[in-house]
Structure formats: structure tokens, C-alpha cells
């Protein structure tokens, strides 16, 4: 099955979801003994909002969104 994706600039309201994605992505590092990556702090909402406002953050969304 193929899932169509598109990239779009992140917007401030994406910040909380991006924090969750960061946490989940970090968990994969536990499987290779890099717990320190998984345990690290994720960027704050304010930081992520700043990235979005500066055009420095992108998200992939399914085509039906």
C-alpha cells in the first residue's frame, strides 16, 4: 500500500504534536543502547513555534489532510 504525503511548512499549532513525535522518535534509540537520546529533553513549544515562525520547520502530512 502506498500512502501519499506532502510537505508543508509547520505552523505554531503543530508544536505540541511535534514534541510528541520527537519523544516517540527518541524511544527508538533505546533499542540500540542509546537511552541517553531517548531520555533527552525535547524542544519546548516556544522553541518549536519560533522555528515555525522563522520558516525553519516542515511537516509531512497525508494527502487527505
XYZ file of N, CA and C in Angstrom:
195
model
N 0.840 -1.170 0.000
C 0.000 0.000 0.000
C 0.889 1.238 0.000
N 0.520 2.192 -0.804
C 1.243 3.453 -0.875
C 0.420 4.542 -0.201
N 1.089 5.341 0.601
C 0.429 6.466 1.258
C 1.019 7.740 0.666
N 0.154 8.589 0.142
C 0.622 9.852 -0.409
C 0.894 10.859 0.687
N 2.027 11.525 0.574
C 2.403 12.549 1.548
C 2.712 13.845 0.828
N 2.546 14.919 1.535
C 3.012 16.214 1.046
C 3.722 16.913 2.191
N 4.642 17.756 1.850
C 5.341 18.563 2.850
C 4.706 19.939 2.873
N 4.627 20.478 4.076
C 4.142 21.852 4.235
C 4.925 22.496 5.361
N 5.010 23.809 5.346
C 5.662 24.484 6.469
C 4.896 24.213 7.763
N 5.617 24.035 8.836
C 4.975 23.882 10.142
C 4.323 25.202 10.536
N 3.265 25.082 11.309
C 2.584 26.260 11.861
C 2.619 26.136 13.383
N 2.440 27.234 14.086
C 2.530 27.184 15.547
C 1.661 26.113 16.199
N 0.507 25.824 15.642
C -0.367 24.823 16.259
C 0.165 23.395 16.093
N 1.215 23.201 15.311
C 1.856 21.881 15.175
C 2.804 21.581 16.332
N 3.152 22.569 17.114
C 4.228 22.428 18.102
C 4.019 21.277 19.077
N 2.841 21.128 19.619
C 2.611 20.064 20.603
C 2.739 18.695 19.952
N 2.201 18.534 18.745
C 2.327 17.254 18.025
C 3.797 16.969 17.698
N 4.540 17.985 17.340
C 5.962 17.794 17.038
C 6.738 17.346 18.273
N 6.355 17.848 19.436
C 7.001 17.392 20.677
C 6.739 15.899 20.892
N 5.516 15.458 20.629
C 5.178 14.032 20.764
C 5.975 13.194 19.777
N 6.096 13.659 18.555
C 6.873 12.945 17.543
C 8.326 12.842 17.979
N 8.877 13.918 18.506
C 10.267 13.907 18.989
C 10.449 12.849 20.075
N 9.502 12.799 21.015
C 9.596 11.805 22.097
C 9.543 10.383 21.553
N 8.601 10.121 20.658
C 8.460 8.788 20.075
C 9.689 8.401 19.259
N 10.214 9.322 18.502
C 11.414 9.036 17.709
C 12.596 8.720 18.614
N 12.702 9.421 19.720
C 13.792 9.167 20.659
C 13.744 7.773 21.249
N 12.552 7.233 21.432
C 12.410 5.895 22.016
C 13.096 4.824 21.182
N 13.164 5.007 19.877
C 13.829 4.021 19.013
C 15.299 3.839 19.391
N 15.905 4.850 19.960
C 17.311 4.762 20.333
C 17.555 3.810 21.502
N 16.537 3.520 22.270
C 16.693 2.558 23.373
C 17.072 1.175 22.847
N 16.577 0.841 21.658
C 16.833 -0.495 21.108
C 18.290 -0.701 20.733
N 19.040 0.373 20.643
C 20.464 0.239 20.308
C 21.358 0.735 21.444
N 20.791 0.771 22.643
C 21.579 1.114 23.817
C 21.886 2.582 23.996
N 21.148 3.440 23.316
C 21.392 4.881 23.442
C 20.259 5.535 24.232
N 20.064 5.030 25.452
C 18.985 5.549 26.298
C 19.103 7.048 26.530
N 20.305 7.555 26.553
C 20.509 8.973 26.818
C 19.823 9.838 25.760
N 19.709 9.333 24.528
C 18.997 10.095 23.493
C 17.499 10.094 23.811
N 16.969 8.920 24.130
C 15.545 8.798 24.452
C 15.173 9.612 25.686
N 16.089 9.713 26.624
C 15.818 10.433 27.865
C 16.045 11.942 27.750
N 16.571 12.380 26.634
C 16.876 13.802 26.456
C 15.629 14.660 26.369
N 15.805 15.913 26.643
C 14.697 16.869 26.564
C 14.329 17.117 25.100
N 13.049 17.245 24.850
C 12.595 17.638 23.515
C 12.468 19.157 23.498
N 12.515 19.757 22.315
C 12.378 21.217 22.258
C 11.056 21.671 22.878
N 11.094 22.834 23.478
C 9.888 23.391 24.098
C 8.903 23.843 23.011
N 7.654 24.023 23.415
C 6.653 24.553 22.490
C 7.117 25.899 21.956
N 7.638 26.758 22.829
C 8.100 28.078 22.389
C 9.190 27.974 21.332
N 10.121 27.047 21.521
C 11.195 26.857 20.547
C 10.621 26.400 19.208
N 9.715 25.440 19.256
C 9.132 24.922 18.019
C 8.270 25.965 17.320
N 7.552 26.773 18.085
C 6.778 27.868 17.496
C 7.728 28.849 16.812
N 8.854 29.119 17.447
C 9.849 30.005 16.847
C 10.400 29.458 15.547
N 10.680 28.155 15.506
C 11.148 27.524 14.259
C 10.095 27.682 13.163
N 8.838 27.431 13.511
C 7.756 27.553 12.524
C 7.651 28.995 12.019
N 7.692 29.942 12.927
C 7.575 31.354 12.549
C 8.723 31.796 11.643
N 9.886 31.198 11.832
C 11.058 31.551 11.037
C 11.148 30.743 9.740
N 10.183 29.863 9.499
C 10.211 29.042 8.291
C 11.259 27.949 8.340
N 11.631 27.507 9.541
C 12.696 26.522 9.706
C 12.182 25.151 10.116
N 10.885 24.900 9.951
C 10.309 23.632 10.359
C 9.263 23.207 9.326
N 9.321 21.940 8.958
C 8.385 21.396 7.975
C 7.757 20.141 8.539
N 6.559 19.831 8.066
C 5.893 18.597 8.471
C 5.404 17.871 7.225
N 5.337 16.543 7.332
C 4.761 15.726 6.270
C 3.355 15.340 6.705
N 2.405 15.501 5.815
C 1.018 15.148 6.111
C 0.487 14.253 4.994
N -0.454 13.403 5.354
C -1.072 12.567 4.330
C -1.915 13.449 3.426
N -2.082 13.021 2.194
C -2.774 13.839 1.209
C -4.227 14.106 1.555
N -4.835 13.300 2.387
C -6.228 13.544 2.733
C -6.405 14.576 3.840
N -5.309 15.128 4.378
C -5.423 16.145 5.442
C -5.540 17.532 4.840
